[in-house]
Tab-separated table of C-alpha atoms and ligand atoms in Angstrom:
chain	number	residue	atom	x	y	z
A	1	UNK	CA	109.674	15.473	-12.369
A	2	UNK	CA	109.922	11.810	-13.152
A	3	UNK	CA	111.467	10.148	-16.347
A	4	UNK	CA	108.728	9.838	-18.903
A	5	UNK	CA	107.467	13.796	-17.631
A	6	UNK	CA	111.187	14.934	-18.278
A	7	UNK	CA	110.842	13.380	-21.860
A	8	UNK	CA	107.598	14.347	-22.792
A	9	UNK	CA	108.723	18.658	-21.851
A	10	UNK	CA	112.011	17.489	-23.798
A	11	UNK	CA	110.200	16.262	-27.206
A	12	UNK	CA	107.563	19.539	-26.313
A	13	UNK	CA	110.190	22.018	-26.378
A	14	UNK	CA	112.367	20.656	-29.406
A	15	UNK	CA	109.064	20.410	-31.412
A	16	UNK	CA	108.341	24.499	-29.874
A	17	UNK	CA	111.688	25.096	-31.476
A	18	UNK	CA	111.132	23.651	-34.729
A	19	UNK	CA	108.380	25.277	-34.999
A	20	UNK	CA	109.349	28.639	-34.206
A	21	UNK	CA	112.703	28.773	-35.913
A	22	UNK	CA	110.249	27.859	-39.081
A	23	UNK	CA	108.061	30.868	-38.311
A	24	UNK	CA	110.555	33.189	-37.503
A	25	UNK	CA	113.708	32.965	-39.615
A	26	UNK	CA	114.571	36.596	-40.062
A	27	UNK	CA	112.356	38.294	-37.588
A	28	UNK	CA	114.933	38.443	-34.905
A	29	UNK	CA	116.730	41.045	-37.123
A	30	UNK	CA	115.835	44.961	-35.651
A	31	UNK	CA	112.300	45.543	-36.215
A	32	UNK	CA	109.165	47.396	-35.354
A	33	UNK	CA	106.328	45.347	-33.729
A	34	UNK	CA	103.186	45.411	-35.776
A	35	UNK	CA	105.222	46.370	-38.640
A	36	UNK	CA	103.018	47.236	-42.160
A	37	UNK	CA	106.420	46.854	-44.362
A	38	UNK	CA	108.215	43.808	-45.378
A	39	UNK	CA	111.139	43.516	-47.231
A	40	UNK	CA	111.287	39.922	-49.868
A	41	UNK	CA	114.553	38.904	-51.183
A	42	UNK	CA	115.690	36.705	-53.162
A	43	UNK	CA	119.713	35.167	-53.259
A	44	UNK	CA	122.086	32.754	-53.678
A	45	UNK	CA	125.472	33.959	-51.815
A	46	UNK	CA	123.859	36.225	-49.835
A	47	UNK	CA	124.305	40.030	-51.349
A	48	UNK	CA	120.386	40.380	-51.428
A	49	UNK	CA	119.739	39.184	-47.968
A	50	UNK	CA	122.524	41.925	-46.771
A	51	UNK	CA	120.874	44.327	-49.375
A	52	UNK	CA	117.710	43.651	-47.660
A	53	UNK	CA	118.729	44.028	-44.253
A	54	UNK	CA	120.487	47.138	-44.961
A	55	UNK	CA	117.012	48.548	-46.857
A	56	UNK	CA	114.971	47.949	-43.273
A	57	UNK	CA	117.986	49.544	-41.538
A	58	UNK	CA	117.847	52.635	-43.672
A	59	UNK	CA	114.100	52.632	-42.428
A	60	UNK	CA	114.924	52.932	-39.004
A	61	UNK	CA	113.626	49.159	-38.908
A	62	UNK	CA	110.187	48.764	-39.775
A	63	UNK	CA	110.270	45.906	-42.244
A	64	UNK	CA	110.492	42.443	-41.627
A	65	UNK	CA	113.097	40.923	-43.859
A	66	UNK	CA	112.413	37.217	-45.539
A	67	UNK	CA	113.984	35.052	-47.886
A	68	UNK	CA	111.471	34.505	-50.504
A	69	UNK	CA	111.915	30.403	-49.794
A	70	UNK	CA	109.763	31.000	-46.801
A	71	UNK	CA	107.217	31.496	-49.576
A	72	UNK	CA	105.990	34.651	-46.999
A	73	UNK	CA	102.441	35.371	-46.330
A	74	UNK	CA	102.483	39.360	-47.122
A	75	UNK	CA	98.813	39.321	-46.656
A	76	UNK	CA	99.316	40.994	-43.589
A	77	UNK	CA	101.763	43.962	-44.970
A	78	UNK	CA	100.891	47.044	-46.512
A	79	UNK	CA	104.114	48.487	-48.252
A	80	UNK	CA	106.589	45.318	-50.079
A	81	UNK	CA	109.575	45.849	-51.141
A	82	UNK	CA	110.700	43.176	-53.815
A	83	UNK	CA	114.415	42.522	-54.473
A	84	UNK	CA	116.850	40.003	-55.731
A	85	UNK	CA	120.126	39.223	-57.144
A	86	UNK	CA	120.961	38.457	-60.472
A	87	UNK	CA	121.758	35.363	-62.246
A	88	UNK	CA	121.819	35.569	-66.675
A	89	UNK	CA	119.895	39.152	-66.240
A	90	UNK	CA	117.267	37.533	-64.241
A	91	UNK	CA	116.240	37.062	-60.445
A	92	UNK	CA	116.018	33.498	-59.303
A	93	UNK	CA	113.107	31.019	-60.274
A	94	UNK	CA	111.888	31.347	-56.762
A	95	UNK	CA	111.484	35.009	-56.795
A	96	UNK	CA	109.251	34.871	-60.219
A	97	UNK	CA	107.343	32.409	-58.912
A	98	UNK	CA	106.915	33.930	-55.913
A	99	UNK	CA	105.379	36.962	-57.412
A	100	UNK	CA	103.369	35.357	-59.389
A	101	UNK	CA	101.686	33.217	-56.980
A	102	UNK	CA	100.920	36.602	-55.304
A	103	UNK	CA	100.222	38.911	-58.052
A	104	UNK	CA	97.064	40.110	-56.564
A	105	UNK	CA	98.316	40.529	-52.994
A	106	UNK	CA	101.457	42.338	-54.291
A	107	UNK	CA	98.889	44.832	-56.356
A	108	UNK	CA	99.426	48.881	-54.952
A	109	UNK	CA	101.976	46.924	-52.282
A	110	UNK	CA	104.890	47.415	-53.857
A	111	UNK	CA	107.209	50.410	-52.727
A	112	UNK	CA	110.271	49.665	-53.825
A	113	UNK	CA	112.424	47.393	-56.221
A	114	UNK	CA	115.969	46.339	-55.791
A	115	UNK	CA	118.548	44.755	-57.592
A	116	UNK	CA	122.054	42.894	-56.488
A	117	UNK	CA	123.861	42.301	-59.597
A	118	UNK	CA	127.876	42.046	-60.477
A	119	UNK	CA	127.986	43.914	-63.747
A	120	UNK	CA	131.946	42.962	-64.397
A	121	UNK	CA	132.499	45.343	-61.469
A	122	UNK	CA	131.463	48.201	-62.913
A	123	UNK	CA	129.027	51.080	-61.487
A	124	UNK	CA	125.561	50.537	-62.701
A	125	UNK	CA	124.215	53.040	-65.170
A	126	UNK	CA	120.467	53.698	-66.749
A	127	UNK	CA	121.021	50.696	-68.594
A	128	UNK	CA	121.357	48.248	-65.990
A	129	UNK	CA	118.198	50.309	-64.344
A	130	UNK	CA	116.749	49.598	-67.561
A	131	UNK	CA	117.163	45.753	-67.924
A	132	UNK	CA	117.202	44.594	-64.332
A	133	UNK	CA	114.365	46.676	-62.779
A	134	UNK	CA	112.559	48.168	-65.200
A	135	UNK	CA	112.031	45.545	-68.288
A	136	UNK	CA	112.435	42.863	-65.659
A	137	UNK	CA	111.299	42.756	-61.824
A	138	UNK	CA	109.178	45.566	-62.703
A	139	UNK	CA	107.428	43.868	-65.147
A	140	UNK	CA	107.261	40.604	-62.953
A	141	UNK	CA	105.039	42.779	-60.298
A	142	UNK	CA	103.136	45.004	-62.780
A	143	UNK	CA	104.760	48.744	-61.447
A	144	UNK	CA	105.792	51.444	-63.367
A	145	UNK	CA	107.923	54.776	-61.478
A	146	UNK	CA	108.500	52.620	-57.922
A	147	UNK	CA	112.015	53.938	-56.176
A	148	UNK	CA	114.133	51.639	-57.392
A	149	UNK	CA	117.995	50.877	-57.246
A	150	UNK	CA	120.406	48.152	-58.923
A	151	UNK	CA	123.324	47.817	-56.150
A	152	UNK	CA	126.447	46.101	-57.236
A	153	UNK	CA	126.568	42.767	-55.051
A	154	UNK	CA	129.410	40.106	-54.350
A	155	UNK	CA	131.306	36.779	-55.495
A	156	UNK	CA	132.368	34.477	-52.733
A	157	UNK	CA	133.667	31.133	-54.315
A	158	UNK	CA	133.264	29.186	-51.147
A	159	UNK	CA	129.788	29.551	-51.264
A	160	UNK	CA	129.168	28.881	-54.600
A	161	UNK	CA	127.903	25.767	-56.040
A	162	UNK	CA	130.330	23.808	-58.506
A	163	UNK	CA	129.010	24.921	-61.992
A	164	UNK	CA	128.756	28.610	-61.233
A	165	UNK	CA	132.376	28.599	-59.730
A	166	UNK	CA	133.463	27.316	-62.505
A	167	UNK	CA	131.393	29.502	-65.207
A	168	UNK	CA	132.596	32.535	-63.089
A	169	UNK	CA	136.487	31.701	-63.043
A	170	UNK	CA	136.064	30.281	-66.780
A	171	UNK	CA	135.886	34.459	-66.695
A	172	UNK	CA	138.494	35.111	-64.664
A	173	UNK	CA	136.609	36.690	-62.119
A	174	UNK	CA	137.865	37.220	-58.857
A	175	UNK	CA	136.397	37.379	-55.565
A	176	UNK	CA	135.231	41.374	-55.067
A	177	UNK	CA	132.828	42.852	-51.982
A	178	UNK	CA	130.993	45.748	-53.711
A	179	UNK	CA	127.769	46.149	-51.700
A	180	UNK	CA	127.733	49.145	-49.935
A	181	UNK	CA	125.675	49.439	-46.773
A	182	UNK	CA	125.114	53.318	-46.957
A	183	UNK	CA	123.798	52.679	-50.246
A	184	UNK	CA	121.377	50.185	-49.014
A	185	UNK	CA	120.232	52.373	-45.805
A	186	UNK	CA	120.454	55.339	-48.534
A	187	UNK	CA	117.377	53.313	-50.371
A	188	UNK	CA	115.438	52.321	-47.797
A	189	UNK	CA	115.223	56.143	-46.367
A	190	UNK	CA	113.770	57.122	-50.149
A	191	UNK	CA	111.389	54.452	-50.255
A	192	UNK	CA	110.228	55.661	-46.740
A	193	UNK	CA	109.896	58.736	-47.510
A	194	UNK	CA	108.363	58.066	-50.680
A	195	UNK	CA	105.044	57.040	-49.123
B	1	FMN	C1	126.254	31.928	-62.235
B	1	FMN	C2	126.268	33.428	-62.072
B	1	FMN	C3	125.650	34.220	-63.023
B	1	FMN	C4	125.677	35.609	-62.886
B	1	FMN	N1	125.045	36.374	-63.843
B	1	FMN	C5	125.127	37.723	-63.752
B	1	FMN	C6	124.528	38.548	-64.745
B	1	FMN	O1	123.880	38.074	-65.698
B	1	FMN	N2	124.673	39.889	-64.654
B	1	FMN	C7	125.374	40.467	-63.625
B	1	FMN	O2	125.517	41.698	-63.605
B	1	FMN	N3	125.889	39.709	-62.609
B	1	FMN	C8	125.800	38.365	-62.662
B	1	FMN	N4	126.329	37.588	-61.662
B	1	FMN	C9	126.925	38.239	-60.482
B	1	FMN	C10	125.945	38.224	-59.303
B	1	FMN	O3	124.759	38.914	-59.624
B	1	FMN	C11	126.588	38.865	-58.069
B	1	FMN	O4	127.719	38.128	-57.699
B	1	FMN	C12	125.625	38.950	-56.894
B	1	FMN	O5	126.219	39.702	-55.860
B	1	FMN	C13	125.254	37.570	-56.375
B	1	FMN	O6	124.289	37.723	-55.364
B	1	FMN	P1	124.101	36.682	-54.164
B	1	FMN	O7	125.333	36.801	-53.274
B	1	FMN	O8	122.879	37.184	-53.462
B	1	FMN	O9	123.935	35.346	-54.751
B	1	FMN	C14	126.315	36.214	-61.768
B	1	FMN	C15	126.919	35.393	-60.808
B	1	FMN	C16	126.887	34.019	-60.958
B	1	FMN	C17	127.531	33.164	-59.891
């Protein structure tokens, strides 16, 4: 191979990379090929991507798992499950737009709804069900009686960005780990066998 072949493969493969690493991002996690089901998450610290994970583990795999920034095409899916952690009672500003952008893809999709929230550290009751899912996400996608499930999530402090450090130890807050992976793979089994 002679110098301007060897840089010409080099500059092929790097742009083969950036490509696929675009296309890809969380494929690589245990799936199914030809997979119907795809699990869309939305986070900050990372509580919903684990949540999300955990959901397609629960299903023995079948869902591919994305980070709704990929802005996703789920044209190709058949069952969506729609999740997100919480920020002032709401999922991010990526996540509604998201679903609104595809409102009419997401339409008899939708087989599950999750929610990663801290809730001072306390176990979620009907109200939290109530005001997260139900009034909330969904409401965002247009489902009523979906299997849905409001996990308690995470704070991290060296992954948060300035002002939400600071708003969280204005409360005195401290770190906690609360997101249970049975719980997650516990979900993901009832929304499979929900359908
Ligand atoms: C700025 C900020 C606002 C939050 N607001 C709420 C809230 O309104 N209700 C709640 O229960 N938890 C709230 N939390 C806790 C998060 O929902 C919880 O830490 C979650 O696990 C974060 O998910 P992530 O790791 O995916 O970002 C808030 C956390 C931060 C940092």
């Amino acid at each position: 191979m002679n110098k301007r072949q060897f840089f010409k493969t080099g500059i092929l493969g790097i742009g083969a990379l950036l490509v696929s690493s675009k296309l890809k991002a969380l494929e690589y996690y245990p799936t199914k090929p030809g997979t119907k089901w795809a699990v869309v998450f939305s986070t900050w610290c990372g509580s919903s991507r684990d949540a999300g994970v955990w959901i397609s583990e629960g299903m023995d795999g079948i869902a591919d798992v994305f980070d709704v920034r990929e802005n996703p095409d789920i044209s190709k899916y058949k069952n969506i499950v729609i999740g997100g952690s919480i920020r002032s009672s709401k999922v991010s500003d990526e996540m509604q737009q998201f679903i609104a952008n595809n409102k009419s893809e997401l339409r008899g999709k939708v087989r599950g709804l999750f929610a990663v929230c801290g809730n001072m550290m306390q176990p979620p009751t009907n109200e939290q069900t109530n005001s997260l899912i139900d009034n909330h996400l969904a409401k965002l996608c247009g489902v009523e009686n979906v299997p849905s499930k409001v996990f308690l999530g995470r704070v991290t402090y060296g992954l948060m960005d300035e002002s939400s450090r600071q708003m969280l130890q204005g409360f005195n807050m401290p770190e906690y780990d609360n997101l249970k992976r049975a719980e997650c793979m516990a979900f993901g089994k009832e929304i499979k066998s929900s359908v």
